Coordinates of C-alpha atoms in Angstrom, one line a residue:
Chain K
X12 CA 6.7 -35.6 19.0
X13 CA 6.3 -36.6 15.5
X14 CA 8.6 -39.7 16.3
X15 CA 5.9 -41.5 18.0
X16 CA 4.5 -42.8 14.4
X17 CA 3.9 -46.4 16.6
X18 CA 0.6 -44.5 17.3
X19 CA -0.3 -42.5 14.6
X20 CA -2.4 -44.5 11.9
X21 CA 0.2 -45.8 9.0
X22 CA 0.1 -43.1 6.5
X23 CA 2.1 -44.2 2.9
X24 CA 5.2 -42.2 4.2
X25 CA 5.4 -40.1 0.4
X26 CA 2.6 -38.2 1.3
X27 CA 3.5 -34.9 1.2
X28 CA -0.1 -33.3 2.1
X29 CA -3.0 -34.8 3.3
X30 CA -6.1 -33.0 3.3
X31 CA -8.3 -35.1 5.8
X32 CA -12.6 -35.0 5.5
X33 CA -12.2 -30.7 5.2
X34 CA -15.2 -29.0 5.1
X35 CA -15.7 -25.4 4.8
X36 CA -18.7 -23.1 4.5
X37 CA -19.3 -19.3 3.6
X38 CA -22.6 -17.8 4.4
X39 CA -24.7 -18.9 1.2
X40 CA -22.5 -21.9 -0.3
X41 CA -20.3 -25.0 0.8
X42 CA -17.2 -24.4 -0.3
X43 CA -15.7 -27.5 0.9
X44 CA -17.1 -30.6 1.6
X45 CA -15.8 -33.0 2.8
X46 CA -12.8 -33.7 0.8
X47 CA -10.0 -35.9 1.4
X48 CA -7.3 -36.5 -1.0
X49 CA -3.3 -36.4 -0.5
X50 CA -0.5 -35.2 -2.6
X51 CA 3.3 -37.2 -2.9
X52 CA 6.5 -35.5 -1.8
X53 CA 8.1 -34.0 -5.3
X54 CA 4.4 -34.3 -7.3
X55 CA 2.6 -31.7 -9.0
X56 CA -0.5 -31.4 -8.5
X57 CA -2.9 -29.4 -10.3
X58 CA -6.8 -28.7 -9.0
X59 CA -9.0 -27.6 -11.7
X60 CA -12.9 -26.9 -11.2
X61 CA -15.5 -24.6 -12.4
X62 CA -15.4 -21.0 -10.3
X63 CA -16.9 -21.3 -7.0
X64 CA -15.5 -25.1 -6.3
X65 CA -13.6 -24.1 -3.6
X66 CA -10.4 -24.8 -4.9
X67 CA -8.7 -21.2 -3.8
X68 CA -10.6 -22.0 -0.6
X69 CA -8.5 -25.2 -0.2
X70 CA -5.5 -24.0 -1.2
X71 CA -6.0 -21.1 1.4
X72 CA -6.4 -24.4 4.2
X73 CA -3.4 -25.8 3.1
X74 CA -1.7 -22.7 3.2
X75 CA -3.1 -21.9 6.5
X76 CA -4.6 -18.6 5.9
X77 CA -8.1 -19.6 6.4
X78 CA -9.2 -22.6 9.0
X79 CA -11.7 -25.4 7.9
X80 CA -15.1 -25.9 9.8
X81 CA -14.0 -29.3 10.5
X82 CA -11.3 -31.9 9.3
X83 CA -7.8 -31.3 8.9
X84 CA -4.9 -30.4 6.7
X85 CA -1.5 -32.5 7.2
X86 CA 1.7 -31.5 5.9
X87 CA 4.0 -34.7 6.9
X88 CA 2.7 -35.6 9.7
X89 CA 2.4 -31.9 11.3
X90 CA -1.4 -30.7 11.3
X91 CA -1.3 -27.0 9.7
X92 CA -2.5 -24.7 12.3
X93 CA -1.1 -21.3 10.5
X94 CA 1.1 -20.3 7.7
X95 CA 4.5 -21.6 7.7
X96 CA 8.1 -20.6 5.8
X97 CA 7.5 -24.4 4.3
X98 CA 4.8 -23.7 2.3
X99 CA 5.3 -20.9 0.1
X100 CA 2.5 -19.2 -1.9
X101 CA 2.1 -17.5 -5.3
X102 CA -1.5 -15.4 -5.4
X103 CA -3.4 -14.9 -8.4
X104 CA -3.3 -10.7 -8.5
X105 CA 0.6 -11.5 -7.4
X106 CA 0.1 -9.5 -4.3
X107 CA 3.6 -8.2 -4.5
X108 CA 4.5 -5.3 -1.9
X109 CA 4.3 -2.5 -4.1
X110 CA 6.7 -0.2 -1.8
X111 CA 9.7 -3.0 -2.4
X112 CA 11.6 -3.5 -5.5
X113 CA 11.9 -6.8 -7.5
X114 CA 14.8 -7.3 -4.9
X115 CA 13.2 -6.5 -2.2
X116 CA 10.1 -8.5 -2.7
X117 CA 12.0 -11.6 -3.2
X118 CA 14.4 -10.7 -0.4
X119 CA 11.0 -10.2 2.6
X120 CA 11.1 -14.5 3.1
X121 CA 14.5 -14.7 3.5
X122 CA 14.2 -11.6 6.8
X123 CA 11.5 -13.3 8.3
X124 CA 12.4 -13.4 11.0
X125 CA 16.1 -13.0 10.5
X126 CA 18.0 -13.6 7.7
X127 CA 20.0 -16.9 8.1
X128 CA 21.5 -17.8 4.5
X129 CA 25.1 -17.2 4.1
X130 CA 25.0 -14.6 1.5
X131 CA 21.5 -13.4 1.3
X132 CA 22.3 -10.9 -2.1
X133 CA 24.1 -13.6 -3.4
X134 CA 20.8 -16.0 -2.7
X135 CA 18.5 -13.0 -4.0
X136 CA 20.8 -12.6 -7.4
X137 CA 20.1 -16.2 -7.7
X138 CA 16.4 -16.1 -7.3
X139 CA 16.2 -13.2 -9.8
X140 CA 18.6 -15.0 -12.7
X141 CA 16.4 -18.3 -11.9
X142 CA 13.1 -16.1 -13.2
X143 CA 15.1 -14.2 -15.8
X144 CA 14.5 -10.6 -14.7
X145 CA 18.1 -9.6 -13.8
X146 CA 17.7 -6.1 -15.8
X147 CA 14.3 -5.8 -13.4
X148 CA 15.7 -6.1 -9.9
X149 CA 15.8 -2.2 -9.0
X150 CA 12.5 -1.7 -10.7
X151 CA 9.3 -1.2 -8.6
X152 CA 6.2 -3.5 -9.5
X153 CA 4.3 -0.8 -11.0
X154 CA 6.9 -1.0 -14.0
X155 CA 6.7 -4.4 -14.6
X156 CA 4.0 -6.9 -17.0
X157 CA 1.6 -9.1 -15.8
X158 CA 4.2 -11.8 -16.4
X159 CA 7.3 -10.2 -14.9
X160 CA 5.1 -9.8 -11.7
X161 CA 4.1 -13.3 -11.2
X162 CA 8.2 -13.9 -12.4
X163 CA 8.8 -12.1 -9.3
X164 CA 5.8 -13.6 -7.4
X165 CA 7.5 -16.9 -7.8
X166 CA 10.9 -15.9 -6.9
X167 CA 9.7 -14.4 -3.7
X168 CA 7.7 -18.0 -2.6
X169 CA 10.8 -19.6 -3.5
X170 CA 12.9 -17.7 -1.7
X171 CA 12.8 -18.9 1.9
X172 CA 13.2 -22.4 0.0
X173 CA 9.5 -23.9 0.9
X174 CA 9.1 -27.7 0.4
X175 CA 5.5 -27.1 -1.0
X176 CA 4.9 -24.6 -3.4
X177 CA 1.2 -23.5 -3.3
X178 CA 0.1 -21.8 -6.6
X179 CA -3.5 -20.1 -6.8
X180 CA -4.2 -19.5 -11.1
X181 CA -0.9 -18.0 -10.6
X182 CA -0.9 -17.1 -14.8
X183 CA -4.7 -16.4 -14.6
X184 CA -4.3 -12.9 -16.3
X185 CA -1.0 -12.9 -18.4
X186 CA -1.6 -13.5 -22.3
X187 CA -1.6 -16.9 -23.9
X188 CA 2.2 -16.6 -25.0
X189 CA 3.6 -15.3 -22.1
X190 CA 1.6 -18.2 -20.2
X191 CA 3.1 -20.6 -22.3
X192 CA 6.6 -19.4 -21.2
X193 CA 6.1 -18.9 -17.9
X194 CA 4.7 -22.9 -17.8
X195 CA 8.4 -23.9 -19.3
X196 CA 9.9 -22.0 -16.9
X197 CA 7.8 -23.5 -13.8
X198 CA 8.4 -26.6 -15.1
X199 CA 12.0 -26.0 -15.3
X200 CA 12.3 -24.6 -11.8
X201 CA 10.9 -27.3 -10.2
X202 CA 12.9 -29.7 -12.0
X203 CA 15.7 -27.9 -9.9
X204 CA 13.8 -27.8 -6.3
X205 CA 12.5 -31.1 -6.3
X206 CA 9.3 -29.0 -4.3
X207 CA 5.8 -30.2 -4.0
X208 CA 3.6 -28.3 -5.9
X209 CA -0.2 -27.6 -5.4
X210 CA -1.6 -25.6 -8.9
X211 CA -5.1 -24.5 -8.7
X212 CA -6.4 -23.1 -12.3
X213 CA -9.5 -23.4 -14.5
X214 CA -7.8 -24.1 -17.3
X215 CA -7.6 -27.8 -18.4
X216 CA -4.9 -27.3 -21.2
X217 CA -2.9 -26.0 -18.5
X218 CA -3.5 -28.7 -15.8
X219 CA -2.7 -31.3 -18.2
X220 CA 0.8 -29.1 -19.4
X221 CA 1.8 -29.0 -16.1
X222 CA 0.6 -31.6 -13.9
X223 CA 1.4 -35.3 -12.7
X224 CA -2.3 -35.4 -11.3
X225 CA -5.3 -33.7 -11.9
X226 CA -7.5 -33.2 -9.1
X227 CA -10.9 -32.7 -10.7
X228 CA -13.6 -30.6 -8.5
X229 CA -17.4 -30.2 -8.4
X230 CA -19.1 -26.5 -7.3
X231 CA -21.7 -26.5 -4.9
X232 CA -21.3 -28.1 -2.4
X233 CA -16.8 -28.5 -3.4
X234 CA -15.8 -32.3 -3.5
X235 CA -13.5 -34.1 -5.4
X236 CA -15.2 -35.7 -8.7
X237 CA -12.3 -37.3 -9.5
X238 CA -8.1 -38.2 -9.9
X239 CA -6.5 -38.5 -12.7
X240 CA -2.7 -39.3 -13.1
X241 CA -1.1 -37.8 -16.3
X242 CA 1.2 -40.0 -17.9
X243 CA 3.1 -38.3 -20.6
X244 CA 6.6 -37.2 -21.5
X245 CA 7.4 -33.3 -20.8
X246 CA 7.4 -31.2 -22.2
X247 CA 4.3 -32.1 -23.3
X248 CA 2.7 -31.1 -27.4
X249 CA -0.8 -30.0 -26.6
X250 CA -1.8 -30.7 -30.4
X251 CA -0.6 -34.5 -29.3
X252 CA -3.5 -37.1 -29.3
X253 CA -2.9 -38.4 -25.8
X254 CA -3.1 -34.6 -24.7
X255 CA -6.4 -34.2 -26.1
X256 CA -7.6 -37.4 -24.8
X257 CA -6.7 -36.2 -21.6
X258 CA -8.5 -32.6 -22.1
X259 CA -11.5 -34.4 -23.4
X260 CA -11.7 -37.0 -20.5
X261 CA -11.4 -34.0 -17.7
X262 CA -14.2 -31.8 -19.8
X263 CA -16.1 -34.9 -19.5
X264 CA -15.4 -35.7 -15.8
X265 CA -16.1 -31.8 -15.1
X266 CA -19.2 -32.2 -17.1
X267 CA -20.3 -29.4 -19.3
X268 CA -21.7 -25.7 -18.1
X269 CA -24.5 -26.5 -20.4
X270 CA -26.1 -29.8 -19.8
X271 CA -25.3 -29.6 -16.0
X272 CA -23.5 -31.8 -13.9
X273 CA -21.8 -35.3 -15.3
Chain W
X19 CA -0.8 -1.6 -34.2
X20 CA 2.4 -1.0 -32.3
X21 CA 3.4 2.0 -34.5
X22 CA 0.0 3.7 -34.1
X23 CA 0.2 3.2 -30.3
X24 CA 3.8 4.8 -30.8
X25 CA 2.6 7.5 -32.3
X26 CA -0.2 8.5 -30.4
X27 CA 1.9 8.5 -27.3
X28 CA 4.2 10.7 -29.2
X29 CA 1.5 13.7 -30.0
X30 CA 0.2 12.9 -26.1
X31 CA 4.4 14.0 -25.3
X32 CA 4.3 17.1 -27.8
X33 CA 0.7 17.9 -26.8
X34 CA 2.3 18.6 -23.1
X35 CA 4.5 20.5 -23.6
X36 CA 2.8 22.5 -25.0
X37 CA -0.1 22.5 -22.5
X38 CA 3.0 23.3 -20.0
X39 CA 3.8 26.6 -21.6
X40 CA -0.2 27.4 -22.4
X41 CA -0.7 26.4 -18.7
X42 CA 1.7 28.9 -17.7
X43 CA 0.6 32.0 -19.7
X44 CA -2.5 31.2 -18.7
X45 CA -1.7 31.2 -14.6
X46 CA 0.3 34.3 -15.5
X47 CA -2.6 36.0 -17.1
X48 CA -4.4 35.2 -14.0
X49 CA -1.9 36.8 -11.7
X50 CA -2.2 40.3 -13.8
X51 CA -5.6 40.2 -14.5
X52 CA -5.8 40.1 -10.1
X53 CA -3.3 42.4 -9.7
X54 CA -5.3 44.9 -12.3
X55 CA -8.5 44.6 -10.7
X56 CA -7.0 45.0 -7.2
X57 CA -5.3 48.1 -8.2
X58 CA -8.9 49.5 -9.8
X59 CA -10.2 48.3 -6.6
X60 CA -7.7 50.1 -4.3
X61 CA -8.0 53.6 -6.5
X62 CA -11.7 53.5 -7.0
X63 CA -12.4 53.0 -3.0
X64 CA -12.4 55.5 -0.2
X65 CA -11.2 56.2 2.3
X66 CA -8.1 54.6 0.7
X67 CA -7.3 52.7 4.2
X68 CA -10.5 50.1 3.1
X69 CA -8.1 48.5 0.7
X70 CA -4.8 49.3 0.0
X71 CA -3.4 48.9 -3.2
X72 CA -1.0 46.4 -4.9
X73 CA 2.6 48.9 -4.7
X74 CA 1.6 50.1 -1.1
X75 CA 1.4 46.8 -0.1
X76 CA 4.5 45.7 -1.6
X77 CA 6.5 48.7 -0.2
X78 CA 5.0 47.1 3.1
X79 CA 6.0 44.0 2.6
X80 CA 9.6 45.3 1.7
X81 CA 9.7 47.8 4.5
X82 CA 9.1 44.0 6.9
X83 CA 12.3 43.3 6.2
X84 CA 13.9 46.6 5.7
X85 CA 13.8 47.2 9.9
X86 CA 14.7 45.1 12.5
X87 CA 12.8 43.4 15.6
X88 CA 14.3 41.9 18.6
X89 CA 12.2 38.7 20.1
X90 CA 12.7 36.2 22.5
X91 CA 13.2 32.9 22.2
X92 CA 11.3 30.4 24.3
X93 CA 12.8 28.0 26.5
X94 CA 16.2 29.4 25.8
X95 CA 14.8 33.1 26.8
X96 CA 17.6 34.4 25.1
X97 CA 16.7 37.1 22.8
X98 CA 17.1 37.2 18.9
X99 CA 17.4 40.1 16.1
X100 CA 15.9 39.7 12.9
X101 CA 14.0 41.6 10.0
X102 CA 10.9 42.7 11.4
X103 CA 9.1 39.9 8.9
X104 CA 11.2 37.0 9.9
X105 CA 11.1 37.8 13.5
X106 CA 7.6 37.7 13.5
X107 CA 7.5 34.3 11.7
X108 CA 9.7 33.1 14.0
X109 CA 7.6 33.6 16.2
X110 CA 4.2 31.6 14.7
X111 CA 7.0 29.0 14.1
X112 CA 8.4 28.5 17.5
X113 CA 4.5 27.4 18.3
X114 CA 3.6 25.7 14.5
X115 CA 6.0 23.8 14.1
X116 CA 6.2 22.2 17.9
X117 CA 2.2 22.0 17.6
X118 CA 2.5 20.5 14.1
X119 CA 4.8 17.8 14.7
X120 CA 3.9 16.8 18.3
X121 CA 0.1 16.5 17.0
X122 CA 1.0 14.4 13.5
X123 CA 3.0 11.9 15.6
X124 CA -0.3 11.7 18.8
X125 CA -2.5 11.6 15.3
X126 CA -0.3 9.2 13.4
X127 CA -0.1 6.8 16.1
X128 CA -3.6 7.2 17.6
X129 CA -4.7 6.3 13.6
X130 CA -2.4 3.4 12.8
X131 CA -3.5 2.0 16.1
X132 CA -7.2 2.3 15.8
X133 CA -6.7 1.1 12.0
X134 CA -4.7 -2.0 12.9
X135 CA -6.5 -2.9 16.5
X136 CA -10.4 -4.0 16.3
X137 CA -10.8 -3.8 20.4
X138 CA -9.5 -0.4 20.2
X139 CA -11.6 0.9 17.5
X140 CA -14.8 -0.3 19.2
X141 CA -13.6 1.4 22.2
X142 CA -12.2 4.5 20.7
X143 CA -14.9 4.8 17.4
X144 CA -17.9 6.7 19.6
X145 CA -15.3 9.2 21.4
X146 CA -13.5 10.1 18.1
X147 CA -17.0 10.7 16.6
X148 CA -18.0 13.1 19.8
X149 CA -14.7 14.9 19.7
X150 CA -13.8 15.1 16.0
X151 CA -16.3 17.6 15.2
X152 CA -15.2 20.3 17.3
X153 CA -13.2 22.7 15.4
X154 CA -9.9 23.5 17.3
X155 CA -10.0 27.1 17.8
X156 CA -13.3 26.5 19.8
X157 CA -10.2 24.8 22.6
X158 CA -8.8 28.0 22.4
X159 CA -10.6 28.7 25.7
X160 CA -8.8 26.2 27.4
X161 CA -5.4 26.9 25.8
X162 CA -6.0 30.1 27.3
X163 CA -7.0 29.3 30.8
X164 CA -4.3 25.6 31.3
X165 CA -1.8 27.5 29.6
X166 CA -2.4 31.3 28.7
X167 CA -2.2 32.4 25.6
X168 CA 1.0 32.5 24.7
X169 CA 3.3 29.8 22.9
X170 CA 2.4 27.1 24.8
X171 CA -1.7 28.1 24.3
X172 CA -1.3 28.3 20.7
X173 CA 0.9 25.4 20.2
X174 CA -2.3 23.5 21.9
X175 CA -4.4 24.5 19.3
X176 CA -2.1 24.0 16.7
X177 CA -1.7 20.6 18.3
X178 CA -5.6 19.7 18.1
X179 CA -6.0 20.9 14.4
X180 CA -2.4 18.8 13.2
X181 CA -3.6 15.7 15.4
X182 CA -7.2 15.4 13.7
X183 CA -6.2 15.5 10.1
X184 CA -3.5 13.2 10.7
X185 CA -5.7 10.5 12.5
X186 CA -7.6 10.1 9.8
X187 CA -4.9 9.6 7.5
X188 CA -3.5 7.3 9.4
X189 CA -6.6 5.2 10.1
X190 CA -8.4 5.1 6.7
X191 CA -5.1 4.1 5.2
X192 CA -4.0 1.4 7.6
X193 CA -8.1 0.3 7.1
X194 CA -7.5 0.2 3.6
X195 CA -4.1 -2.4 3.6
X196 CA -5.4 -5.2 1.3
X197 CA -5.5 -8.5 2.6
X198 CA -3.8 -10.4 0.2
X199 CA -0.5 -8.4 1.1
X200 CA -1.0 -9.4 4.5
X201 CA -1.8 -12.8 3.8
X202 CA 1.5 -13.1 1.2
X203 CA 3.6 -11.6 4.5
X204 CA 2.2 -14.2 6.7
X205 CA 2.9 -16.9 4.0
X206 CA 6.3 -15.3 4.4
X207 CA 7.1 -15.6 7.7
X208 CA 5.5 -12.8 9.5
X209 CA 3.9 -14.0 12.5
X210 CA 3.9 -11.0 15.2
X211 CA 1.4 -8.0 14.9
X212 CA 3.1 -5.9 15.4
X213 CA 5.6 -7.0 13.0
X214 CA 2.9 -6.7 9.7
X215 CA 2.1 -3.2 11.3
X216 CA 5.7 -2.6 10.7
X217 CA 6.6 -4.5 7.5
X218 CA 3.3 -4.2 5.7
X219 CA 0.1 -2.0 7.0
X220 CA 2.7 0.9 7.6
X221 CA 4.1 1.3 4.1
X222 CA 1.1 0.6 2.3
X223 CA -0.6 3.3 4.4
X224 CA 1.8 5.4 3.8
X225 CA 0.7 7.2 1.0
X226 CA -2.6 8.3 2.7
X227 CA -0.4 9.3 5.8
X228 CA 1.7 12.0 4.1
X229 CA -1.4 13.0 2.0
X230 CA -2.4 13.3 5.9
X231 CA 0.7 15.6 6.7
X232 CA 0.9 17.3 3.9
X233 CA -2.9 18.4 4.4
X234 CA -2.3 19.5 7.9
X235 CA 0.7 21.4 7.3
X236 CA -2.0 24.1 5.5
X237 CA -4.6 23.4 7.6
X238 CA -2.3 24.6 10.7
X239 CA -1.5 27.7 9.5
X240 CA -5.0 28.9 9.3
X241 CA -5.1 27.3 13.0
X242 CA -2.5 29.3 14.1
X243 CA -3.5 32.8 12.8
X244 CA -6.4 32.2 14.6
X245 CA -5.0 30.9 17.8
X246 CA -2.6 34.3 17.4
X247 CA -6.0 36.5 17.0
X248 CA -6.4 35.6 20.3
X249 CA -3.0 37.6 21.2
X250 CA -0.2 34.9 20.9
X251 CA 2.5 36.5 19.3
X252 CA 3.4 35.8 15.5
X253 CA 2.4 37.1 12.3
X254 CA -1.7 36.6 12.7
X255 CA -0.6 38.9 15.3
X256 CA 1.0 41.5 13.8
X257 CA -2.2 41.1 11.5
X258 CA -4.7 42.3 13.4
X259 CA -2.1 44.5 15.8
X260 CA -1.7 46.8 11.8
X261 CA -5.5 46.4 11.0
X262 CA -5.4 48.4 14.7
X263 CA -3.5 51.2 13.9
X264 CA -4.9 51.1 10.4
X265 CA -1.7 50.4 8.4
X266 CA -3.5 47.9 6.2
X267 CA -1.0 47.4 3.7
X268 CA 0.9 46.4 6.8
X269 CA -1.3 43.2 7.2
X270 CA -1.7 42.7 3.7
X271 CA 2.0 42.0 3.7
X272 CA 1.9 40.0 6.7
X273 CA -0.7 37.7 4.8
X274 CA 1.9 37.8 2.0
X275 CA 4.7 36.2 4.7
X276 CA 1.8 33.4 5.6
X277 CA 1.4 32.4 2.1
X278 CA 5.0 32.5 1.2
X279 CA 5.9 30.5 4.3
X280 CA 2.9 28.1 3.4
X281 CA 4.4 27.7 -0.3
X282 CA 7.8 27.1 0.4
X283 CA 6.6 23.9 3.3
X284 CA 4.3 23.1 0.8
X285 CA 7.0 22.7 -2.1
X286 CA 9.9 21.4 0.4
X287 CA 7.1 18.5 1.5
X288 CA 6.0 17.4 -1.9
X289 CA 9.6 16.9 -2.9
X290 CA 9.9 14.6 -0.3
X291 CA 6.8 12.9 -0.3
X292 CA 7.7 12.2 -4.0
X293 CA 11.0 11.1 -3.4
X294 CA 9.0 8.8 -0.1
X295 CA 6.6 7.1 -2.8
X296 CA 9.1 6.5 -5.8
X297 CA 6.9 3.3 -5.5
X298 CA 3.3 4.8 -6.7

């Protein structure tokens, strides 16, 4: 079916996600509205907004956990209707199954619905040495940091080997350091998979550490202000000039909480 | 800042061990300062029958085990020999522990299905609230007249009081599942119901479904002295059948054999529950 392209309207044939006119509303506020925007196969992509944009909302559509009011979310060319083992996701309170160890909370993708790798220890061994916790993999989540959670939070998404990895302010409540570490290590990792990522945070140091394009939102109704395509070396020096430019340009294009909207 | 977090942990790890041993003299204290005024109690009353005293009562409880009683078993209708006090607990057990079991697994099920299934809740939701709220020896009526009141009777009742308590277990912790563990299992793959009943709404509930169990295992044995009250045999039986011939320390030591049976379930559960939710 998706071989009839003849038909379909020429789409640049990069675009990993397109996220067509998607609207969304909750009782009181418009979440979405409207937006359209697309990301390239292999790009990171970060979202950043003031709370209450929408941007967990949309990530949540692309995922496929929650349906828009109207438009459409494309991954290729396949409309998402519900989640999918190709788009894995990494949760902000890491949502790991608290019964499971670190093994067996990385191993639950790769079951689903049966396992299918060649050597699934092997693969889960792997996962665990890629997010360094290879002394963790018998404990239970309880025992572990903020950090080692999303660690194993990550592993588990990447475990069923998604081509997007969908990421809501995944290091939203570890401290500064650890964040720091964790964004090397991210970067690093995707180095390796090649995925498409989708990062939704708050924080614009960390959009511009991480991404290849900001996506900059605007609360109430949630639309896109604006895109902006970071062009620097990783890793990147945050105390760097062009960094700041770039923090400065998104505050601006966010517009301060003070003075109101840009 | 690390070292005075060190150390304060370190008095916290003294501090209870202490509070163990101070815990323990202090439950000991408790047990001998009972015993005392139950032996005042028994010397000062009369006629000495109203409450028997702390050594007659023991001597009872010894003298259950001292003879021997011969009673059958059901289903097999073969007959069996034990110490009077066993026997007799046999006997509660061969309609607890049936009664018990069969009504955690209706309850369990009933719960997690209610929990997990929004058409069956608004169906179900008024009937539980009608029948919940009658208290399972009042069906002791009909245990008596659909099945007589014997093992099968009691094992009813036992059945109603284990089903109840294990419902709601079941339900409010199968309600309580967080969505963003079943929204990470459907980003993983799980697509079927019943499938993130299984993988994800079962385990999480599980803590709340022991607690569940573990509740009704007491619950039932008040449920089934009462049921035996009635004349099933067992030891809320041999109970009332002492109070009868007014060999009170007799049913004092019979109450002993309750709580001792209660207390070693209680124990042998907990270990396993704790071993079940290494996880917590």
């Amino acid at each position: 079916m998706s071989e009839q392209s003849s038909t379909e309207p020429e789409e640049a044939p990069s675009e990993k996600i397109t996220v067509r006119n998607v609207s969304k509303a909750y009782e009181s506020t418009q979440a979405l509205y409207d937006i359209s925007f697309s990301v390239s196969e292999g790009e990171f992509c970060c979202v950043v907004g003031p709370s209450g944009c929408g941007k967990t909302t949309l990530l949540r559509a692309i995922a496929g956990l929650d349906d828009p009011d109207s438009g459409s979310v494309l991954v290729g060319e396949e409309p998402v209707t519900a989640p999918g083992l190709d788009r894995g996701m990494v949760f902000q309170e890491y949502a790991l199954f608290p019964w499971r160890t670190v093994r067996g909370n990385v191993r639950f993708g790769l079951d689903r619905p049966a396992c299918e790798c060649a050597d699934c220890e092997a693969r889960v061994r792997e996962l665990v040495d890629l997010v360094g916790l290879e002394e963790f993999e018998d404990a239970y989540p309880k025992e572990l940091s903020g950090g080692m959670k999303q660690r194993v939070g990550i592993a588990r998404a990447l475990a069923p080997d998604p081509e997007i990895l969908l990421m809501d302010e995944p290091f939203g409540s570890v401290d500064a350091r650890t964040r720091d570490r964790l964004h090397a290590e991210l970067l690093d990792i995707w180095a390796q998979t090649e995925q498409t990522v989708v990062f939704v945070t708050h924080d614009i140091d960390e959009a511009v550490t991480l991404a290849d394009r900001v996506v900059v939102m605007d609360a109430d109704p949630g639309t896109v202000q604006s895109t902006i395509s970071i062009d620097l070396e990783r890793p990147r020096e945050r105390t760097a000039h062009e960094f700041v430019d770039y923090v400065a340009r998104i505050r601006d294009e966010l517009g301060s909480p003070v003075d109101g909207r840009y | 800042m690390t070292t005075r977090t060190n150390t304060r942990s370190d008095t916290v790890f003294t501090g209870s061990f202490e509070g163990d041993l101070r815990r323990y003299l202090r439950g000991l204290g408790g047990l001998l300062a009972f015993l005392l005024v139950w032996w005042v109690g028994a010397v000062t009353t009369q006629p000495t029958y109203l409450v028997p005293g702390p050594l007659e009562s023991a001597y009872a409880f010894v003298d259950l085990f001292a003879t021997s009683t011969a009673i059958v078993v059901p289903i097999l209708g073969s007959s069996l020999v034990l110490p009077t006090g066993l026997a007799h607990l046999a006997q509660t057990l061969f309609h607890y522990v049936p009664g018990l079991l069969l009504g955690a697994l209706c309850g369990i099920s009933l719960g997690l299905a209610m929990g997990w299934n929004g058409a069956l809740e608004d169906w179900l939701r008024p009937l539980v609230r009608v029948l919940r709220p009658i208290p399972p020896l009042a069906w002791v009526v009909f245990a008596i007249v659909w099945f007589g009141i014997h093992h099968t009777g009691a094992a009813f009742i036992v059945f109603v009081g284990a089903f109840w308590i294990n419902f709601y277990g079941a339900y409010g912790g199968v309600e309580g599942v967080s969505s963003d563990l079943t929204d990470a299992a459907s980003t993983l793959g799980v697509e079927r119901d019943f499938s993130m009943l299984k993988l994800v709404a079962l385990p999480s509930a599980a803590p709340q479904v022991l607690t569940g169990f573990r509740t009704s295992i007491g619950r039932c044995w008040m449920i089934v002295v009462g049921a035996e009250l009635f004349g099933a045999p067992g030891v809320g039986y041999e109970i009332i059948n002492a109070s009868n011939n007014l060999a009170m320390a007799t049913s004092v030591a019979y109450m002993f054999v309750i709580s001792l049976a209660f207390l070693c379930m209680d124990v042998g559960f907990r270990f396993v529950e704790r071993r079940m939710l290494a996880w917590r």
